[in-house]
Tab-separated table of C-alpha atoms in Angstrom:
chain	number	residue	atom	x	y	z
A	103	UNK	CA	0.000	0.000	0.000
A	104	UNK	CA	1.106	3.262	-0.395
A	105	UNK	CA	0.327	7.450	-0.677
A	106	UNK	CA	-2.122	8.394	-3.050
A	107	UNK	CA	0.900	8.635	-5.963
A	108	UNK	CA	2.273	5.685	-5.610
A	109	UNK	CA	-0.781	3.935	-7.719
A	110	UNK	CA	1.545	2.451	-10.060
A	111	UNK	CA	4.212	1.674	-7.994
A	112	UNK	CA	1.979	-0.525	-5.520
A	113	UNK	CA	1.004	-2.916	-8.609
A	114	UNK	CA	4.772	-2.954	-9.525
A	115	UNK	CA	5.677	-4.217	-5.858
A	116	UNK	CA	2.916	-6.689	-5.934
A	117	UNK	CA	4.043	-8.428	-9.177
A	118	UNK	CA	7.964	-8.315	-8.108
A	119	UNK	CA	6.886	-9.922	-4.854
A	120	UNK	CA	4.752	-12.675	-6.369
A	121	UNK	CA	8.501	-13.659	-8.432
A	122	UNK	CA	9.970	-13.546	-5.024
A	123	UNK	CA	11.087	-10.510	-4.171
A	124	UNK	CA	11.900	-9.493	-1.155
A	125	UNK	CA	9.024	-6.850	-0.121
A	126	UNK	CA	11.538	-4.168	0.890
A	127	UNK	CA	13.433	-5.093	-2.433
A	128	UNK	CA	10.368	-4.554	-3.989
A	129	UNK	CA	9.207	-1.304	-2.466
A	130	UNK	CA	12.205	0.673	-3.413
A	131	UNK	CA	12.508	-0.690	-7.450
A	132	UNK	CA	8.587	0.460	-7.067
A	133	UNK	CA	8.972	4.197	-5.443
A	134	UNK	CA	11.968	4.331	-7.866
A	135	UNK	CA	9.094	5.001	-10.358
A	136	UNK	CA	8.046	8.122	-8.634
A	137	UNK	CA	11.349	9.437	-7.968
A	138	UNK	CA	12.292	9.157	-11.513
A	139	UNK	CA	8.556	10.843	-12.879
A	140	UNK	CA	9.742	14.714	-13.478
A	141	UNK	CA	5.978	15.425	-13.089
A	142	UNK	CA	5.978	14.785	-9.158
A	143	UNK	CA	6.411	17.693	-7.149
A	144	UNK	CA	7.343	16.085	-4.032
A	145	UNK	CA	10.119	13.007	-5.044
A	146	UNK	CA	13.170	12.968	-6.545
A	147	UNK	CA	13.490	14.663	-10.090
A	148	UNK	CA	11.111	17.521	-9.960
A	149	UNK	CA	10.914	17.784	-6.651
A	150	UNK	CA	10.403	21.794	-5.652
A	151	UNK	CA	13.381	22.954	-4.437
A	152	UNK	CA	14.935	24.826	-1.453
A	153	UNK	CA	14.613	28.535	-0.635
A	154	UNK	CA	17.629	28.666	-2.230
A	155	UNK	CA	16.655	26.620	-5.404
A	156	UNK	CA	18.609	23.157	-4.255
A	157	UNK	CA	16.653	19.962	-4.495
A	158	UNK	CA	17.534	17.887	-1.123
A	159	UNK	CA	16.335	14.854	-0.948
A	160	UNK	CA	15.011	12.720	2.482
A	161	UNK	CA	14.926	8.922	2.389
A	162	UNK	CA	14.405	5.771	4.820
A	163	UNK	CA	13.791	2.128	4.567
A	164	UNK	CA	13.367	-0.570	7.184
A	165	UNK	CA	13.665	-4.513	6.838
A	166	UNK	CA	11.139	-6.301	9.007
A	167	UNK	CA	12.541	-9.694	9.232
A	168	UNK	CA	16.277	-8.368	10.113
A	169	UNK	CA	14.184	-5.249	11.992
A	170	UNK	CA	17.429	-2.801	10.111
A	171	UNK	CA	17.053	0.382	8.725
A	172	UNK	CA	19.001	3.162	6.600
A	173	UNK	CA	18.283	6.609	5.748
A	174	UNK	CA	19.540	9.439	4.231
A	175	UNK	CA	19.035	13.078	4.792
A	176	UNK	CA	19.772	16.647	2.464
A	177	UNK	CA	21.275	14.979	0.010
A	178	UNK	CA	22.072	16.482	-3.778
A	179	UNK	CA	22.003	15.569	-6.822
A	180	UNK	CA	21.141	11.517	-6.987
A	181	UNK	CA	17.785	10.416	-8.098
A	182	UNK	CA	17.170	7.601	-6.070
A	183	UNK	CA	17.567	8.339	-2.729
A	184	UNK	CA	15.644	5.113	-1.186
A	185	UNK	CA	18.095	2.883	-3.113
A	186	UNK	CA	20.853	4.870	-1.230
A	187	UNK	CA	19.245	4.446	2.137
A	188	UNK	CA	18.884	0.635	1.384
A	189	UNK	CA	22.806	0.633	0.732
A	190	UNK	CA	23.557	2.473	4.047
A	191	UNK	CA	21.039	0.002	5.943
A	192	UNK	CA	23.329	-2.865	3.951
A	193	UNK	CA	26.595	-1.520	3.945
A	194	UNK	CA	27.223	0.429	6.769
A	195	UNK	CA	26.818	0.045	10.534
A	196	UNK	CA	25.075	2.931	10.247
A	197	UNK	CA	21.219	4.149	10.250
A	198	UNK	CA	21.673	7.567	8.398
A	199	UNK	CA	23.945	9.487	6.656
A	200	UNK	CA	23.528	13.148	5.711
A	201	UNK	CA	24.018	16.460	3.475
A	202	UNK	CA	27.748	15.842	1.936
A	203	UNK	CA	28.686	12.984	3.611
A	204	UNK	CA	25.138	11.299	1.963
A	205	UNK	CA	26.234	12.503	-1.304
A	206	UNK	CA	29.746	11.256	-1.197
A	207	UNK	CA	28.450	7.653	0.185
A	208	UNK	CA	26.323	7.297	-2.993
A	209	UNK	CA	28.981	8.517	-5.323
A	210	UNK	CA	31.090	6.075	-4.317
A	211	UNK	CA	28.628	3.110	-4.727
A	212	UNK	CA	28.402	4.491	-8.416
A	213	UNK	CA	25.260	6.820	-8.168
A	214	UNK	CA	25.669	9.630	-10.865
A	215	UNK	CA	25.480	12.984	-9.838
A	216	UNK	CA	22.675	14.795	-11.812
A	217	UNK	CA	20.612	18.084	-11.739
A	218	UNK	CA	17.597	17.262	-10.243
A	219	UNK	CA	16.043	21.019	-10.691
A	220	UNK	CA	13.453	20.764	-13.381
A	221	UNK	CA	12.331	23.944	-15.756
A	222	UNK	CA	8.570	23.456	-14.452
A	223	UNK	CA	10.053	22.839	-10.830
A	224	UNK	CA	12.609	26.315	-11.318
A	225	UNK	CA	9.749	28.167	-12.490
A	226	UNK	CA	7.249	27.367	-9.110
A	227	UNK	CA	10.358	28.347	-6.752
A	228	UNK	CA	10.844	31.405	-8.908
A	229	UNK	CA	7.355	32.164	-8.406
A	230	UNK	CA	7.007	31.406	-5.075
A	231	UNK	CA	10.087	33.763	-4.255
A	232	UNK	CA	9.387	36.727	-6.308
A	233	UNK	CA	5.889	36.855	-4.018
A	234	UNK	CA	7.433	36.085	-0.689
A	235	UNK	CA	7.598	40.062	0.065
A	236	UNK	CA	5.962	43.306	-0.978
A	237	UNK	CA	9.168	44.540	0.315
A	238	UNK	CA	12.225	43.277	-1.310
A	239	UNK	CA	13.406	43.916	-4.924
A	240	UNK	CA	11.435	40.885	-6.825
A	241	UNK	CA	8.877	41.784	-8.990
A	242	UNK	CA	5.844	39.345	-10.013
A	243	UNK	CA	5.931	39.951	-14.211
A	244	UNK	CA	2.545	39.117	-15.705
A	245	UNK	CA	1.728	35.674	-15.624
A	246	UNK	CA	1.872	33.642	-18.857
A	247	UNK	CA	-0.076	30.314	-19.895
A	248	UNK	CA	2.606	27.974	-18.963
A	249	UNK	CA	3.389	29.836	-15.507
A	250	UNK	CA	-0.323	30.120	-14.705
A	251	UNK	CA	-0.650	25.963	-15.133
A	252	UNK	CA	2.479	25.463	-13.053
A	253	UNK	CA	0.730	27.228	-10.063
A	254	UNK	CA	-2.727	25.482	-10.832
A	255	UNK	CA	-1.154	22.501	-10.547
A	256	UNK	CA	0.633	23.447	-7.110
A	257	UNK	CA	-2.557	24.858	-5.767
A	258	UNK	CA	-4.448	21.323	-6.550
A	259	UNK	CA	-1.336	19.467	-4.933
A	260	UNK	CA	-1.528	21.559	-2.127
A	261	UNK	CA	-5.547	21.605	-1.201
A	262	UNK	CA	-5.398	17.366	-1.403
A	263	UNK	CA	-2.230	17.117	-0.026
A	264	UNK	CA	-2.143	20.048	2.780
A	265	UNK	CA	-5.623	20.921	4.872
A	266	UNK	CA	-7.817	23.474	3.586
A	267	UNK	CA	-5.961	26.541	4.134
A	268	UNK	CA	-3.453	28.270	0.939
A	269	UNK	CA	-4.107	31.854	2.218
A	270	UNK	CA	-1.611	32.838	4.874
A	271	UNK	CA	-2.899	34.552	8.016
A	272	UNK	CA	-4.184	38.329	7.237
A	273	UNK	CA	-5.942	36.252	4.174
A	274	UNK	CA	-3.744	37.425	1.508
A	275	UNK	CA	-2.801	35.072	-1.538
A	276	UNK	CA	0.482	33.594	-1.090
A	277	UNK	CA	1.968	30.185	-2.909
A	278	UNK	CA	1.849	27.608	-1.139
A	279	UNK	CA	4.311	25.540	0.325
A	280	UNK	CA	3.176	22.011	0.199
A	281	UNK	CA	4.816	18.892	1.757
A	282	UNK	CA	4.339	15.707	-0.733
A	283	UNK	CA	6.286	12.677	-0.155
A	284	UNK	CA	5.791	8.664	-1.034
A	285	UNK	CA	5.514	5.950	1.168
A	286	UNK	CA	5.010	2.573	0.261
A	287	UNK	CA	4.863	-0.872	2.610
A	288	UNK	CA	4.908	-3.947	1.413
A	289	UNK	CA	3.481	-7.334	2.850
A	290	UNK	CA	4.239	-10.912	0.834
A	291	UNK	CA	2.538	-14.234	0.596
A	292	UNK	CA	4.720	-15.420	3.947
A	293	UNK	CA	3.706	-12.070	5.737
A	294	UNK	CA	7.430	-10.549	5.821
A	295	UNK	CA	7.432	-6.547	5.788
A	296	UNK	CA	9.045	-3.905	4.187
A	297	UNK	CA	8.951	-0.241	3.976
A	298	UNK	CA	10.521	2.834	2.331
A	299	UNK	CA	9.268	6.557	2.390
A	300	UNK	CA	11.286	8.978	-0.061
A	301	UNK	CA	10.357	12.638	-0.807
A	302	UNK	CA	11.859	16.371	-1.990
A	303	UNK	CA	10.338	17.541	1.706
A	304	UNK	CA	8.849	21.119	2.457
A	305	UNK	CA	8.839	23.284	-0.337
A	306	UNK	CA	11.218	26.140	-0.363
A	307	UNK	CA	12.289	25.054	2.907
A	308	UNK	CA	15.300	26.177	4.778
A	309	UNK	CA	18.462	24.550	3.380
A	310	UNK	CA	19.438	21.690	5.658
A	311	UNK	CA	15.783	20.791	7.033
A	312	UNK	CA	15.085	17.324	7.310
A	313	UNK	CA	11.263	16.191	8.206
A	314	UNK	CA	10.641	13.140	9.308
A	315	UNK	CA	10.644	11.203	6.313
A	316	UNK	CA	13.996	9.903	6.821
A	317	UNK	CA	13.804	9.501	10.581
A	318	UNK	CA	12.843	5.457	11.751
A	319	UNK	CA	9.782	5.788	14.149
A	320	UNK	CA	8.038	8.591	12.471
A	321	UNK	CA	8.456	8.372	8.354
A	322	UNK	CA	7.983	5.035	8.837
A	323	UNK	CA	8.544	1.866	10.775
A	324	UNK	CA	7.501	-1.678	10.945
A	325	UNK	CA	8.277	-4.928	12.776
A	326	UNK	CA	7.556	-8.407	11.629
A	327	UNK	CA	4.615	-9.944	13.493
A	328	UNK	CA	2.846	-6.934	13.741
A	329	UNK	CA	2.555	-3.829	10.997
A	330	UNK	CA	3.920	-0.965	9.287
A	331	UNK	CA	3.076	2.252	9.210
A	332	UNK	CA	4.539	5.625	7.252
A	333	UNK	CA	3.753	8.934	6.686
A	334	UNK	CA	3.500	11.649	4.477
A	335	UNK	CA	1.979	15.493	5.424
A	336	UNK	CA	3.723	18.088	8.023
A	337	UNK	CA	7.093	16.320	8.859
A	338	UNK	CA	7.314	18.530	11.940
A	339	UNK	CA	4.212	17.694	13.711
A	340	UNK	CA	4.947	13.569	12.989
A	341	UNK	CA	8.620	14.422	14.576
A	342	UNK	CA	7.205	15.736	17.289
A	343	UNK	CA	5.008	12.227	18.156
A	344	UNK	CA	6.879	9.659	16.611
A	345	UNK	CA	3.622	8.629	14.761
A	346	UNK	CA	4.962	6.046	12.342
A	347	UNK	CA	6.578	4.066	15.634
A	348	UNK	CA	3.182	4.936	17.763
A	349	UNK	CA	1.047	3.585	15.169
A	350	UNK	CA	2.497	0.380	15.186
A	351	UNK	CA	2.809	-0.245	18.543
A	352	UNK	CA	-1.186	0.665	18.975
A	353	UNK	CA	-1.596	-2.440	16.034
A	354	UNK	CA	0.404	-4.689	18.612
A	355	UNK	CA	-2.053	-3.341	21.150
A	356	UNK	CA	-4.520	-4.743	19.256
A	357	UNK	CA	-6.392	-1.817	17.318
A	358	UNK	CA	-6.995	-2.339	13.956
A	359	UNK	CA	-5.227	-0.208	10.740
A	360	UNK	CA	-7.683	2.886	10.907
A	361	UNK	CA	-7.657	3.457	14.899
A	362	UNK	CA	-4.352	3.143	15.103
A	363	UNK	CA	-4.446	5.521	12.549
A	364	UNK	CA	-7.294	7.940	14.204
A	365	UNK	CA	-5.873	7.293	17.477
A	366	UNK	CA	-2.381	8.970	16.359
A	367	UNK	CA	-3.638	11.789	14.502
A	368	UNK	CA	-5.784	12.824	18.114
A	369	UNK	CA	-2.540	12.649	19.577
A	370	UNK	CA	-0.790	14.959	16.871
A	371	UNK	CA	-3.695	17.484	17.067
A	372	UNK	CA	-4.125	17.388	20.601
A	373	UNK	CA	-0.056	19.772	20.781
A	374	UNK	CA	-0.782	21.307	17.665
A	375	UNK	CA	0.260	25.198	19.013
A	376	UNK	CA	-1.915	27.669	18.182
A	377	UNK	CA	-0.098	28.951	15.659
A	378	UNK	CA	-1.188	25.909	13.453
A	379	UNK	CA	-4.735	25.850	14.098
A	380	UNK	CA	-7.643	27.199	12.303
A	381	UNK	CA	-10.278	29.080	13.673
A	382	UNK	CA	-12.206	26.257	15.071
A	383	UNK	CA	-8.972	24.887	16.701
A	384	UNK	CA	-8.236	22.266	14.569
A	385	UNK	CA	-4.703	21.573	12.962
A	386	UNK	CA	-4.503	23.852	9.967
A	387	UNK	CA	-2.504	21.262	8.061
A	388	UNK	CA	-2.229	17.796	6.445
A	389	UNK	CA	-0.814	14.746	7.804
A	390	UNK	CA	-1.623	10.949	6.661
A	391	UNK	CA	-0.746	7.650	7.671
A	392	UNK	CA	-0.304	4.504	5.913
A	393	UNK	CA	-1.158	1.770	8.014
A	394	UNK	CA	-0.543	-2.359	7.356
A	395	UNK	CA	-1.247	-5.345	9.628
A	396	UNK	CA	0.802	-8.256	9.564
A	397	UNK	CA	-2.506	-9.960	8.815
A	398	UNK	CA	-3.130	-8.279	5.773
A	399	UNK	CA	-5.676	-5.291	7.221
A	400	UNK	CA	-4.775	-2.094	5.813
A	401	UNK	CA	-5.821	1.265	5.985
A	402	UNK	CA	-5.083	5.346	5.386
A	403	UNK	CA	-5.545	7.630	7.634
A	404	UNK	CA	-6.024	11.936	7.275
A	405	UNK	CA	-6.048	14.474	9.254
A	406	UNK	CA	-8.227	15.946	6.211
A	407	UNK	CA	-10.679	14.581	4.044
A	408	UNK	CA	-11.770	13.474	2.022
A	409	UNK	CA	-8.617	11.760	0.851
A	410	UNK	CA	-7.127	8.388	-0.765
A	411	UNK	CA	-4.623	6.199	-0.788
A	412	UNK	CA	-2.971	3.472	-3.232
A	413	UNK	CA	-3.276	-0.165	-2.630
A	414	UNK	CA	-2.987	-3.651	-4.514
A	415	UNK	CA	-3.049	-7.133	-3.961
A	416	UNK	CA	-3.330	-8.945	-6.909
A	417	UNK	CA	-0.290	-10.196	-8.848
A	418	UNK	CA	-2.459	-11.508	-11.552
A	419	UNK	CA	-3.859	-9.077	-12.720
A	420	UNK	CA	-2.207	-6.216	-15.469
A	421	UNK	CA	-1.762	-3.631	-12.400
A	422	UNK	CA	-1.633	-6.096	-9.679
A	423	UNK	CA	-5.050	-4.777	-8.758
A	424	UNK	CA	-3.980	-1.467	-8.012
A	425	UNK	CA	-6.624	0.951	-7.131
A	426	UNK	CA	-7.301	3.929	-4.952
A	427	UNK	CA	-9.352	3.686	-1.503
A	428	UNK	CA	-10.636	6.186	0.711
A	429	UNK	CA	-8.928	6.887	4.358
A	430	UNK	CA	-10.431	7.392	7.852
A	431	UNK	CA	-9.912	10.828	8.492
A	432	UNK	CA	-10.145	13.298	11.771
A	433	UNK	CA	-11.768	16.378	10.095
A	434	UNK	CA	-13.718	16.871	6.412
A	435	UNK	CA	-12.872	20.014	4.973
A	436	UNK	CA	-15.525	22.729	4.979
């Protein structure tokens, strides 16, 4: 199962898993897919950039049958940052590597160093900067065709992806700044797990952030016998709670997918500050949680609906019977 754009990816992992694949294996080749598509905002190539106009790229994976893990953090200018993160969970003693020392690890296991900036993804940060003050010496020129889809296209991303708000708080317009990510876990035919959660992180954000997508215990976890659960949404507020980790430890409680789910978005909303909530007190942003038993039981979970996520479970069939479901969510938007 995975985040709403990882539709084709989940069939892919299903079919490489039914030829024996191991599911973590698997769940990399298949988010590879997305972090190779230059139309994804929010993974890999195409990915929106830094404030300064840098793509850095977060990425973790986790092994449930050797219960390992690898991630990398800021890194530059390689593609595939899950497939880097599996080689630091396989050759290293380490969990994660970051910024420089990320880079340098992948260039030396062959990775080739590529821009990652795309024209559509330049043009977004360009906008987004040249509005960020009334105040400074950037000028927003008339808007032509091809600029005006790019920031349709990031205001659609950001309303499914982000909670209901794109207006900052005296109500003026401002581009948003929406988090997108993937996450994918896998489950095969002997019930052995396997996760990976790769994204660009916050748009525009401060060079050197790192959300929690790379982090083990809140962009994911999972532990054989019991689940896996990852994220995607407002890293900060899933650092904060360690949902990915919490989540699975409420499925070895015994609470299904979608309370475990339910149970630690109440938890992230119950500290959102003030700052972060609307006018009837509720978190102002998005956060969702991909949630898989050990049995099989599966569910998404938002802090906003309505919203979907990606699942399949067929290996027969053309797409491995990918399709898109609806998750459990804490609030409907207005």
């Amino acid at each position: 199962m995975s985040s709403s754009n990882g539709l084709t990816s989940v069939g892919q992992a299903v079919r490489d898993m039914a030829v024996g694949d191991d599911p973590l294996a698997a769940a990399i080749r298949a988010v590879g897919l997305v972090e190779q598509d230059p139309n994804d905002l929010s993974v890999g190539l195409g990915g929106l950039p830094n404030e300064d106009g840098v793509v850095e790229l977060d990425a973790a994976v986790m092994h449930g049958p050797t219960h390992t893990a690898g991630a990398v953090a800021a890194l530059r200018g390689v593609m595939h940052p899950a497939r880097v993160a599996e080689l630091v969970r396989t050759r290293t003693d380490h969990v994660l590597l970051v910024g420089e020392g990320a880079r340098r690890f992948a260039t030396a296991h062959g990775f080739k160093e590529e821009e990652l900036l795309t024209d559509r993804a330049r043009r977004i940060w360009l906008r987004w900067k040249e509005e960020l003050s009334d105040a400074d010496d950037w000028i927003v020129p008339p808007a032509s065709e091809e600029e005006d889809e790019d920031v349709s296209a990031l205001l659609r991303f950001s309303f499914e992806e982000n909670g209901p708000r794109l207006a900052d708080a005296a109500g003026r317009f401002r581009l948003p700044r929406p988090t997108g990510t993937i996450h994918l876990s896998a489950i095969n035919a002997a019930g052995e797990l396997g996760c990976t959660t790769t994204t660009s992180g916050l748009a525009f954000k401060i060079p050197g952030r790192v959300g929690d997508s790379p982090i083990i215990g809140a962009g994911l976890y999972c532990e054989a016998g019991v689940g896996s659960a990852g994220s995607t949404g407002r890293g900060e507020a899933n650092l904060q709670n360690l949902c990915s980790f919490a989540a699975v430890e409420l499925m070895r409680g015994g609470l299904s997918p979608s309370e475990a789910g339910l149970a630690v978005l109440k938890r992230v909303a119950a500290t959102t500050p003030d700052r972060l909530r609307d006018d009837a007190g509720r978190p102002n942003f998005g956060l969702k949680f991909y949630l898989l038993g050990a049995d099989g039981r599966h569910a998404g979970a938002s802090m906003w609906g309505p919203a979907e996520f990606a699942v399949a479970d067929d290996p027969t069939a053309p797409d491995g019977g990918a399709r898109l479901e609806t998750c459990v969510s804490l609030y409907d938007r207005d």
